[in-house]
Short mmCIF file of C-alpha atoms in Angstrom, two decimals:
data_model
loop_
_atom_site.label_atom_id
_atom_site.label_comp_id
_atom_site.label_asym_id
_atom_site.label_seq_id
_atom_site.Cartn_x
_atom_site.Cartn_y
_atom_site.Cartn_z
CA MET X 14 -38.67 -121.25 124.84
CA GLN X 15 -42.09 -122.31 124.15
CA LYS X 16 -43.03 -124.49 121.28
CA GLU X 17 -44.71 -122.72 118.47
CA THR X 18 -48.25 -124.37 118.27
CA ASN X 19 -51.28 -124.09 115.74
CA ASP X 20 -53.59 -122.87 118.45
CA ILE X 21 -55.58 -119.77 117.68
CA ALA X 22 -55.43 -116.48 119.59
CA VAL X 23 -58.60 -114.34 119.63
CA ILE X 24 -57.62 -111.17 121.56
CA GLY X 25 -60.94 -109.52 122.61
CA ALA X 26 -64.03 -111.33 124.16
CA GLY X 27 -66.85 -109.08 122.67
CA PRO X 28 -69.18 -110.26 119.89
CA ALA X 29 -66.56 -110.33 116.97
CA GLY X 30 -64.00 -112.16 118.88
CA LEU X 31 -66.46 -114.65 120.18
CA SER X 32 -67.89 -114.94 116.71
CA ALA X 33 -64.49 -115.43 115.17
CA ALA X 34 -63.83 -118.21 117.96
CA GLU X 35 -67.27 -119.80 117.29
CA ILE X 36 -66.35 -120.25 113.49
CA LEU X 37 -62.78 -121.46 114.18
CA SER X 38 -63.85 -124.12 116.99
CA GLU X 39 -66.71 -125.48 114.85
CA ALA X 40 -64.23 -126.26 112.24
CA GLY X 41 -61.82 -128.47 115.04
CA HIS X 42 -59.05 -125.26 115.85
CA ALA X 43 -57.70 -124.69 119.22
CA VAL X 44 -58.69 -121.42 120.02
CA VAL X 45 -57.67 -119.54 122.98
CA VAL X 46 -59.82 -116.09 123.73
CA TYR X 47 -57.58 -113.47 125.61
CA ASP X 48 -58.98 -110.50 127.18
CA GLN X 49 -57.85 -107.67 129.52
CA MET X 50 -61.05 -107.81 131.67
CA PRO X 51 -61.72 -110.16 134.53
CA SER X 52 -64.63 -111.46 132.48
CA PRO X 53 -65.71 -111.56 128.92
CA ALA X 54 -68.27 -109.62 126.91
CA ARG X 55 -68.66 -106.63 129.31
CA LYS X 56 -69.74 -103.94 126.95
CA PHE X 57 -71.79 -106.29 125.12
CA LEU X 58 -73.75 -106.70 128.68
CA MET X 59 -73.80 -103.21 129.32
CA ALA X 60 -75.95 -102.97 125.66
CA GLY X 61 -77.97 -105.55 127.18
CA ARG X 62 -79.22 -102.97 129.87
CA SER X 63 -81.19 -101.34 127.52
CA GLY X 64 -82.95 -104.14 126.10
CA LEU X 65 -80.02 -105.40 123.67
CA ASN X 66 -80.54 -104.25 119.99
CA LEU X 67 -79.29 -106.96 118.17
CA THR X 68 -79.94 -105.91 114.72
CA HIS X 69 -82.61 -104.27 112.47
CA ALA X 70 -85.57 -105.61 110.26
CA GLU X 71 -84.83 -103.16 107.39
CA PRO X 72 -84.46 -104.87 104.07
CA LEU X 73 -80.82 -105.53 103.20
CA ALA X 74 -80.22 -102.90 100.73
CA GLY X 75 -81.60 -99.83 102.93
CA PHE X 76 -79.65 -101.72 106.04
CA LEU X 77 -76.14 -101.56 104.02
CA THR X 78 -76.51 -97.74 103.35
CA ARG X 79 -75.98 -97.52 107.26
CA TYR X 80 -72.46 -98.15 107.23
CA GLY X 81 -71.67 -94.91 104.72
CA ALA X 82 -68.46 -94.79 103.26
CA ALA X 83 -67.61 -98.02 104.81
CA LYS X 84 -70.85 -99.71 102.68
CA ASP X 85 -69.05 -101.52 99.98
CA TRP X 86 -66.38 -102.94 102.19
CA LEU X 87 -68.87 -104.44 104.67
CA ALA X 88 -71.39 -105.79 102.48
CA PRO X 89 -69.83 -108.78 101.61
CA CYS X 90 -69.58 -109.96 105.15
CA VAL X 91 -72.96 -108.56 106.39
CA THR X 92 -74.62 -110.08 103.29
CA ALA X 93 -72.96 -113.20 104.32
CA PHE X 94 -74.41 -113.30 107.94
CA PRO X 95 -77.28 -110.68 107.41
CA PRO X 96 -79.68 -109.58 110.11
CA SER X 97 -82.08 -112.67 109.61
CA ALA X 98 -79.21 -115.05 110.16
CA LEU X 99 -78.25 -113.06 113.29
CA ARG X 100 -81.88 -113.62 114.66
CA ARG X 101 -81.47 -117.33 113.90
CA TRP X 102 -78.34 -117.74 115.84
CA ALA X 103 -79.63 -116.21 118.93
CA GLU X 104 -82.75 -118.26 118.40
CA ALA X 105 -80.76 -121.38 118.35
CA LEU X 106 -79.22 -120.38 121.60
CA GLY X 107 -82.36 -120.23 123.13
CA GLN X 108 -83.39 -116.75 123.14
CA PRO X 109 -86.35 -116.07 120.30
CA CYS X 110 -86.39 -112.36 119.45
CA PHE X 111 -88.99 -109.90 118.35
CA THR X 112 -89.04 -106.81 116.23
CA GLY X 113 -90.32 -103.48 117.67
CA SER X 114 -92.38 -100.85 116.07
CA SER X 115 -89.33 -99.21 115.17
CA GLY X 116 -87.86 -102.17 113.31
CA ARG X 117 -85.60 -102.80 115.83
CA VAL X 118 -84.93 -106.72 116.71
CA PHE X 119 -84.13 -107.78 120.60
CA PRO X 120 -84.37 -110.81 122.33
CA GLU X 121 -87.53 -111.28 124.23
CA ALA X 122 -85.40 -111.68 127.53
CA MET X 123 -84.64 -108.10 126.66
CA LYS X 124 -81.24 -108.43 128.22
CA ALA X 125 -77.80 -109.64 127.17
CA SER X 126 -76.75 -112.19 129.99
CA PRO X 127 -78.85 -115.28 128.96
CA LEU X 128 -77.68 -115.12 125.30
CA LEU X 129 -74.18 -114.68 126.66
CA ARG X 130 -74.46 -117.41 128.90
CA ALA X 131 -75.50 -119.88 126.28
CA TRP X 132 -73.46 -118.84 123.99
CA LEU X 133 -70.26 -119.21 126.38
CA ALA X 134 -71.25 -122.69 126.99
CA ARG X 135 -71.44 -123.54 123.30
CA LEU X 136 -67.85 -122.29 122.88
CA ALA X 137 -66.56 -124.26 125.83
CA ALA X 138 -68.32 -127.53 124.69
CA ARG X 139 -66.04 -126.96 121.75
CA GLY X 140 -63.17 -126.58 123.69
CA VAL X 141 -62.33 -122.88 123.39
CA VAL X 142 -60.40 -121.67 126.58
CA PHE X 143 -60.34 -118.20 128.13
CA ALA X 144 -57.58 -116.37 129.45
CA LEU X 145 -58.60 -113.47 131.19
CA ARG X 146 -56.83 -110.62 132.92
CA HIS X 147 -54.30 -110.91 129.95
CA ARG X 148 -53.49 -107.16 128.41
CA TRP X 149 -52.28 -107.62 124.89
CA ILE X 150 -48.90 -105.53 124.75
CA GLY X 151 -47.19 -106.28 121.17
CA TRP X 152 -45.40 -109.09 119.84
CA SER X 153 -42.86 -111.53 120.91
CA GLU X 154 -39.93 -112.22 118.77
CA GLY X 155 -41.30 -115.35 117.54
CA GLY X 156 -43.99 -113.20 116.30
CA GLY X 157 -46.79 -114.22 118.32
CA PRO X 158 -48.68 -111.85 120.81
CA CYS X 159 -47.52 -111.03 124.13
CA PHE X 160 -49.69 -110.24 127.14
CA GLU X 161 -49.21 -108.55 130.72
CA THR X 162 -51.00 -110.77 133.60
CA PRO X 163 -51.48 -110.52 137.27
CA ALA X 164 -48.73 -113.33 137.05
CA GLY X 165 -46.40 -111.64 135.05
CA ALA X 166 -45.64 -111.54 131.25
CA TYR X 167 -46.59 -114.07 128.88
CA SER X 168 -46.49 -115.04 125.06
CA HIS X 169 -48.80 -117.04 123.46
CA PRO X 170 -46.73 -119.75 121.61
CA GLY X 171 -48.35 -119.46 117.90
CA ARG X 172 -48.90 -116.66 115.00
CA ASN X 173 -52.12 -117.15 114.22
CA VAL X 174 -54.38 -114.28 116.07
CA VAL X 175 -57.64 -112.45 115.30
CA LEU X 176 -57.53 -109.03 117.07
CA ALA X 177 -60.99 -107.95 118.34
CA LEU X 178 -60.06 -105.45 120.78
CA GLY X 179 -62.89 -102.91 120.25
CA GLY X 180 -62.83 -99.23 119.66
CA ALA X 181 -62.25 -96.61 122.38
CA SER X 182 -65.43 -95.75 123.73
CA TRP X 183 -66.35 -97.23 127.41
CA PRO X 184 -63.15 -97.65 128.22
CA ARG X 185 -63.87 -98.88 131.84
CA LEU X 186 -65.39 -101.82 130.27
CA GLY X 187 -62.26 -102.71 128.27
CA SER X 188 -62.49 -100.92 124.84
CA ASP X 189 -59.93 -98.28 125.67
CA GLY X 190 -58.16 -97.85 122.55
CA GLY X 191 -54.71 -98.87 123.67
CA TRP X 192 -54.08 -101.50 120.72
CA THR X 193 -53.37 -98.36 118.37
CA ASP X 194 -49.72 -97.97 119.43
CA LEU X 195 -49.38 -101.44 118.90
CA LEU X 196 -49.67 -101.47 115.23
CA PRO X 197 -47.37 -99.70 112.29
CA PRO X 198 -47.75 -96.30 111.78
CA GLY X 199 -50.20 -95.08 109.03
CA SER X 200 -52.37 -98.59 109.56
CA VAL X 201 -55.06 -96.79 111.92
CA SER X 202 -57.32 -93.84 111.19
CA PRO X 203 -57.56 -91.75 114.11
CA LEU X 204 -60.25 -93.05 116.60
CA GLN X 205 -62.86 -90.53 117.30
CA PRO X 206 -66.31 -90.42 118.93
CA ALA X 207 -69.49 -91.89 117.01
CA ASN X 208 -72.94 -92.18 118.09
CA CYS X 209 -72.08 -89.38 120.46
CA GLY X 210 -73.59 -85.96 121.77
CA PHE X 211 -72.19 -82.60 120.74
CA ARG X 212 -71.46 -79.66 122.84
CA THR X 213 -73.39 -76.13 121.90
CA ALA X 214 -72.48 -72.87 122.00
CA LEU X 215 -75.92 -72.24 124.14
CA PRO X 216 -75.32 -70.28 127.43
CA MET X 217 -74.43 -72.45 130.31
CA ALA X 218 -77.49 -71.29 131.81
CA PHE X 219 -79.61 -73.08 129.34
CA HIS X 220 -77.80 -76.44 130.36
CA GLN X 221 -78.06 -75.77 133.65
CA ARG X 222 -81.51 -75.24 133.89
CA PHE X 223 -82.70 -77.88 131.38
CA GLU X 224 -80.23 -80.65 132.11
CA GLY X 225 -82.17 -84.12 131.37
CA THR X 226 -85.01 -82.56 129.80
CA ILE X 227 -86.25 -84.25 126.53
CA LEU X 228 -87.25 -82.47 123.56
CA HIS X 229 -89.75 -85.04 122.39
CA ALA X 230 -89.99 -85.97 118.65
CA VAL X 231 -88.03 -82.99 117.03
CA THR X 232 -86.57 -83.31 113.67
CA LEU X 233 -82.95 -82.43 113.05
CA CYS X 234 -81.26 -81.12 109.93
CA ALA X 235 -77.48 -80.75 109.28
CA GLU X 236 -75.43 -80.98 106.38
CA GLY X 237 -78.29 -82.09 104.11
CA GLN X 238 -79.40 -84.97 106.32
CA ARG X 239 -82.26 -85.05 108.37
CA ALA X 240 -83.46 -87.09 111.67
CA ARG X 241 -86.33 -87.40 114.09
CA GLY X 242 -86.58 -88.46 117.51
CA ASP X 243 -86.01 -87.43 121.00
CA VAL X 244 -82.98 -85.03 122.01
CA THR X 245 -81.79 -84.81 125.56
CA ILE X 246 -80.20 -81.87 126.72
CA THR X 247 -77.37 -82.55 128.76
CA ARG X 248 -74.70 -80.43 131.00
CA SER X 249 -73.00 -78.76 128.06
CA GLY X 250 -75.00 -80.21 124.98
CA LEU X 251 -77.49 -82.46 123.22
CA GLU X 252 -77.62 -86.35 122.99
CA GLY X 253 -80.13 -88.99 121.45
CA ALA X 254 -80.70 -91.06 118.72
CA PRO X 255 -81.09 -88.32 115.97
CA VAL X 256 -78.13 -86.68 116.96
CA TYR X 257 -76.23 -89.96 116.82
CA ARG X 258 -77.73 -90.47 113.41
CA LEU X 259 -76.02 -87.06 112.04
CA ALA X 260 -72.92 -87.36 114.00
CA ALA X 261 -70.65 -88.56 111.06
CA ALA X 262 -71.56 -85.41 109.16
CA LEU X 263 -71.65 -82.79 112.03
CA ARG X 264 -68.08 -84.19 113.22
CA ALA X 265 -66.93 -83.64 109.54
CA ARG X 266 -68.22 -80.02 109.74
CA ILE X 267 -66.68 -79.29 113.30
CA ALA X 268 -63.40 -80.58 112.09
CA GLY X 269 -63.33 -78.36 108.99
CA SER X 270 -64.80 -75.36 110.17
CA GLY X 271 -64.74 -75.33 114.16
CA SER X 272 -68.27 -75.42 114.48
CA ALA X 273 -71.57 -76.72 112.87
CA ARG X 274 -74.95 -75.42 112.28
CA LEU X 275 -77.64 -77.69 113.43
CA LEU X 276 -81.31 -76.89 112.75
CA VAL X 277 -84.29 -78.00 115.09
CA ASP X 278 -87.58 -78.16 113.77
CA LEU X 279 -89.43 -77.74 117.08
CA ARG X 280 -93.02 -78.58 116.02
CA PRO X 281 -92.49 -81.04 112.98
CA GLY X 282 -96.32 -82.09 113.11
CA MET X 283 -97.24 -78.73 112.03
CA GLU X 284 -96.49 -76.43 108.96
CA ALA X 285 -95.12 -73.11 109.04
CA GLY X 286 -98.31 -71.61 107.98
CA GLU X 287 -100.63 -73.34 110.47
CA LEU X 288 -98.08 -72.16 113.04
CA ALA X 289 -98.36 -68.77 111.92
CA THR X 290 -102.04 -68.82 111.86
CA ARG X 291 -102.31 -70.27 115.51
CA LEU X 292 -99.89 -67.87 117.14
CA GLU X 293 -102.05 -64.93 115.31
CA ARG X 294 -105.10 -66.17 117.44
CA GLY X 295 -105.85 -64.64 120.31
CA ARG X 296 -106.13 -61.11 122.25
CA ALA X 297 -103.95 -58.47 120.58
CA ARG X 298 -102.14 -57.80 123.79
CA GLU X 299 -101.53 -61.87 124.76
CA SER X 300 -97.65 -62.17 125.55
CA LEU X 301 -95.56 -63.67 123.01
CA SER X 302 -94.68 -66.78 125.77
CA ASN X 303 -98.40 -67.44 126.20
CA ARG X 304 -98.86 -67.91 122.38
CA LEU X 305 -95.92 -70.12 122.20
CA ARG X 306 -97.25 -72.41 125.13
CA ARG X 307 -100.55 -72.37 123.19
CA ILE X 308 -99.03 -74.09 120.44
CA GLY X 309 -97.35 -76.77 122.41
CA LEU X 310 -93.72 -75.19 122.90
CA ALA X 311 -92.26 -76.63 126.29
CA PRO X 312 -89.86 -74.40 128.29
CA ALA X 313 -86.69 -75.72 126.79
CA ALA X 314 -87.87 -75.17 123.20
CA ARG X 315 -89.31 -71.89 123.98
CA PHE X 316 -85.55 -70.80 125.48
CA LEU X 317 -83.96 -72.10 122.06
CA LEU X 318 -86.52 -70.15 120.37
CA HIS X 319 -85.16 -67.21 122.43
CA GLU X 320 -81.70 -67.48 121.77
CA ALA X 321 -82.12 -68.01 117.81
CA GLN X 322 -84.33 -64.66 117.89
CA ALA X 323 -81.39 -63.00 120.02
CA GLN X 324 -78.75 -64.22 117.85
CA GLY X 325 -81.14 -62.91 114.78
CA GLY X 326 -81.41 -59.32 116.09
CA GLY X 327 -84.99 -60.00 117.31
CA GLU X 328 -86.50 -59.99 113.81
CA ALA X 329 -89.08 -62.67 114.71
CA ALA X 330 -90.22 -60.31 118.00
CA ARG X 331 -90.53 -57.30 115.67
CA ALA X 332 -92.23 -59.45 113.22
CA GLN X 333 -94.76 -60.48 115.91
CA GLU X 334 -95.11 -56.70 117.41
CA GLY X 335 -96.33 -55.99 113.90
CA GLY X 336 -98.88 -58.62 113.89
CA ARG X 337 -97.21 -60.86 111.41
CA PHE X 338 -96.01 -64.47 112.78
CA SER X 339 -94.41 -66.19 109.69
CA SER X 340 -90.98 -65.29 110.36
CA LEU X 341 -91.54 -66.57 113.92
CA ALA X 342 -93.15 -69.38 112.62
CA ASP X 343 -90.55 -70.17 110.04
CA THR X 344 -87.82 -70.22 113.00
CA ILE X 345 -89.98 -72.69 115.04
CA LYS X 346 -89.64 -74.72 112.21
CA SER X 347 -85.79 -74.04 111.71
CA CYS X 348 -84.35 -73.29 115.20
CA PRO X 349 -80.27 -72.92 114.72
CA VAL X 350 -77.99 -74.30 117.32
CA ILE X 351 -74.48 -73.84 116.79
CA LEU X 352 -72.49 -77.16 118.09
CA THR X 353 -68.81 -76.57 119.07
CA ALA X 354 -67.40 -79.92 119.63
CA PRO X 355 -68.54 -83.69 119.91
CA ASP X 356 -68.43 -85.44 123.33
CA SER X 357 -65.29 -87.09 124.28
CA LEU X 358 -64.43 -90.70 123.22
CA SER X 359 -65.11 -92.07 126.74
CA ARG X 360 -68.64 -90.98 126.70
CA ALA X 361 -69.22 -92.17 122.90
CA ILE X 362 -71.46 -94.90 122.37
CA SER X 363 -69.10 -96.28 119.67
CA THR X 364 -66.07 -95.32 117.63
CA ALA X 365 -65.36 -94.13 114.34
CA GLY X 366 -61.68 -94.54 112.63
CA GLY X 367 -59.82 -97.88 113.16
CA VAL X 368 -57.53 -100.35 111.04
CA ARG X 369 -57.66 -99.11 107.50
CA ARG X 370 -58.87 -100.76 104.79
CA ALA X 371 -55.99 -100.48 102.72
CA VAL X 372 -54.00 -102.37 105.19
CA LEU X 373 -56.16 -105.32 105.07
CA ASP X 374 -56.77 -107.89 102.56
CA ASP X 375 -60.40 -108.83 101.55
CA ALA X 376 -60.44 -111.61 104.34
CA PHE X 377 -59.81 -108.75 106.92
CA MET X 378 -55.98 -110.14 107.31
CA LEU X 379 -53.14 -107.58 107.94
CA ARG X 380 -51.15 -107.48 104.84
CA ASP X 381 -47.86 -106.68 106.46
CA ARG X 382 -48.44 -109.69 109.26
CA PRO X 383 -49.95 -112.56 107.34
CA GLY X 384 -51.90 -114.63 109.90
CA VAL X 385 -53.05 -111.68 111.76
CA PHE X 386 -56.87 -110.91 111.29
CA VAL X 387 -58.54 -107.93 112.42
CA ALA X 388 -62.59 -107.72 113.27
CA GLY X 389 -65.17 -105.44 114.68
CA GLU X 390 -65.08 -102.04 116.11
CA MET X 391 -61.37 -102.12 115.52
CA LEU X 392 -61.78 -101.80 111.79
CA ASP X 393 -62.32 -98.31 110.08
CA TRP X 394 -66.06 -97.76 109.83
CA GLU X 395 -69.14 -96.27 111.73
CA ALA X 396 -72.72 -97.01 111.80
CA PRO X 397 -76.05 -95.37 113.83
CA THR X 398 -77.54 -97.25 116.85
CA GLY X 399 -80.72 -99.36 115.95
CA GLY X 400 -78.85 -102.62 115.77
CA TYR X 401 -76.19 -101.75 113.00
CA LEU X 402 -73.45 -101.71 115.01
CA LEU X 403 -73.62 -105.13 116.88
CA GLN X 404 -74.85 -106.50 113.39
CA ALA X 405 -71.21 -105.67 111.83
CA CYS X 406 -69.30 -106.75 115.16
CA PHE X 407 -70.72 -110.45 114.45
CA ALA X 408 -70.65 -110.31 110.79
CA THR X 409 -66.90 -109.15 110.66
CA GLY X 410 -65.72 -111.49 113.46
CA ARG X 411 -67.52 -114.56 111.50
CA ALA X 412 -65.82 -112.91 108.37
CA ALA X 413 -62.14 -112.66 110.21
CA GLY X 414 -62.92 -116.39 111.48
CA GLU X 415 -63.39 -117.69 107.79
CA GLY X 416 -60.71 -115.75 106.79
CA MET X 417 -58.23 -117.63 109.18
CA LYS X 418 -59.74 -121.04 108.55
CA ALA X 419 -59.06 -120.71 105.01
CA TRP X 420 -55.73 -119.17 105.48
CA LEU X 421 -55.06 -122.14 107.74
CA ALA X 422 -56.44 -124.73 104.91
CA ALA X 423 -54.24 -122.91 102.47
CA ARG X 424 -50.93 -123.31 104.08
CA GLN X 425 -51.78 -126.89 105.31
CA ASP X 426 -50.13 -126.68 108.64
CA GLY X 427 -49.64 -129.97 110.40
CA ALA X 428 -51.45 -130.57 113.95
CA GLY X 429 -48.95 -128.96 116.37
CA ALA X 430 -48.95 -129.03 119.93
CA SER X 431 -51.34 -127.18 121.90
CA ALA X 432 -51.05 -124.60 124.55
CA ILE X 433 -54.10 -125.74 126.08
CA GLU X 434 -52.69 -129.31 126.90
CA GLY X 435 -49.76 -127.77 128.18
CA GLY X 436 -51.89 -125.97 130.83
CA THR X 437 -50.75 -122.36 130.24
CA VAL X 438 -54.12 -120.66 130.42
CA SER X 439 -57.41 -121.15 132.60
CA PRO X 440 -59.54 -123.81 131.01
CA LYS X 441 -62.75 -121.67 132.53
CA ALA X 442 -63.65 -118.08 132.33
CA ASP X 443 -63.85 -116.19 135.42
CA LEU X 444 -67.81 -114.79 134.74
CA PRO X 445 -69.14 -112.05 136.43
CA PRO X 446 -71.96 -112.94 139.06
CA GLU X 447 -75.09 -112.53 136.77
CA LEU X 448 -73.14 -115.15 134.23
CA GLY X 449 -72.45 -117.82 137.04
#
């Protein structure tokens, strides 16, 4: 039987887990970071492929509202480690940042690997050890975490743990949600896709013809919320930043009613009256298709408008035949699209649901398992893209680390034997080629 140690197990080598490891190792604690993948922070590296949107520059009061129902829960940790602090942290690791025109903050390198490389080097210098290809499978009789490894089963000889295993999006990068079965029943809200696309009730011919087409700078409205940006037509639905911004409301409506009604403003830069006037111009026998082309509607937008007219019984077309275009203009400004389901979890950017607030204390420690803290996307919150996701992962990871640090100080544990000294885990992370 292994001798119990004071070594802290951080399970999950993403931003939340590494942030907790940073706080704890800085305080002098021995930390072992476990991860089931062959290299750390794979989803973080994937985020770097689109520039690594670390955070957002909007004022903190507005920033916090992006967490919706979880605002009050996350506010203390995000306030303790706000966007300005995250930016300074990255710059201290040699990665200067800039703010884009939309307020999003990126490292100047526009990728994650230089930042991750510097971060891992800092952690290694503080004695943090990585045990990779270790899949968490539950708890030992002594209360510590157990792992499945290529060499067989392994139990961490200690009960102080930070869980930071992510949600269930991008399972091939390690976030597969398998941990949900390892926590007590009722402690986890069901995981659902967030920042995801939605399937539509539009004809398959529309998706086959326009898959990959972008509806540029449209405005979406649903459930009293609005969002503007580019929307991409997929094989079975719609996706893009404005869709993601409305995802929580759309998902809730579909869960309650079976479908959701999305209104698309196909020409947000023009009022309905002006549209009607411009549509009316031209020869009396000019086709409707030509009139729509003249006001800048692309083929995909014209298809959506045609479907809306067909579903509405053709009122707009009959109005046009009579020389009145106001009804058609109104439909252009508010073109209905019926959504039937969110995309699958595996296609989502992030996850909603997770470990419920009620089962955690204010320091993110599980109430029924003292010494075990939870951080990152495992927690029951969601946020839109734009830097809000990573910000909360960093902030909750640091908060869990601070919580563990305070917990250990309160217990006044003596120095125990070290699993690191015992050689039970590898002292080096097996890094992917871009970090070698």
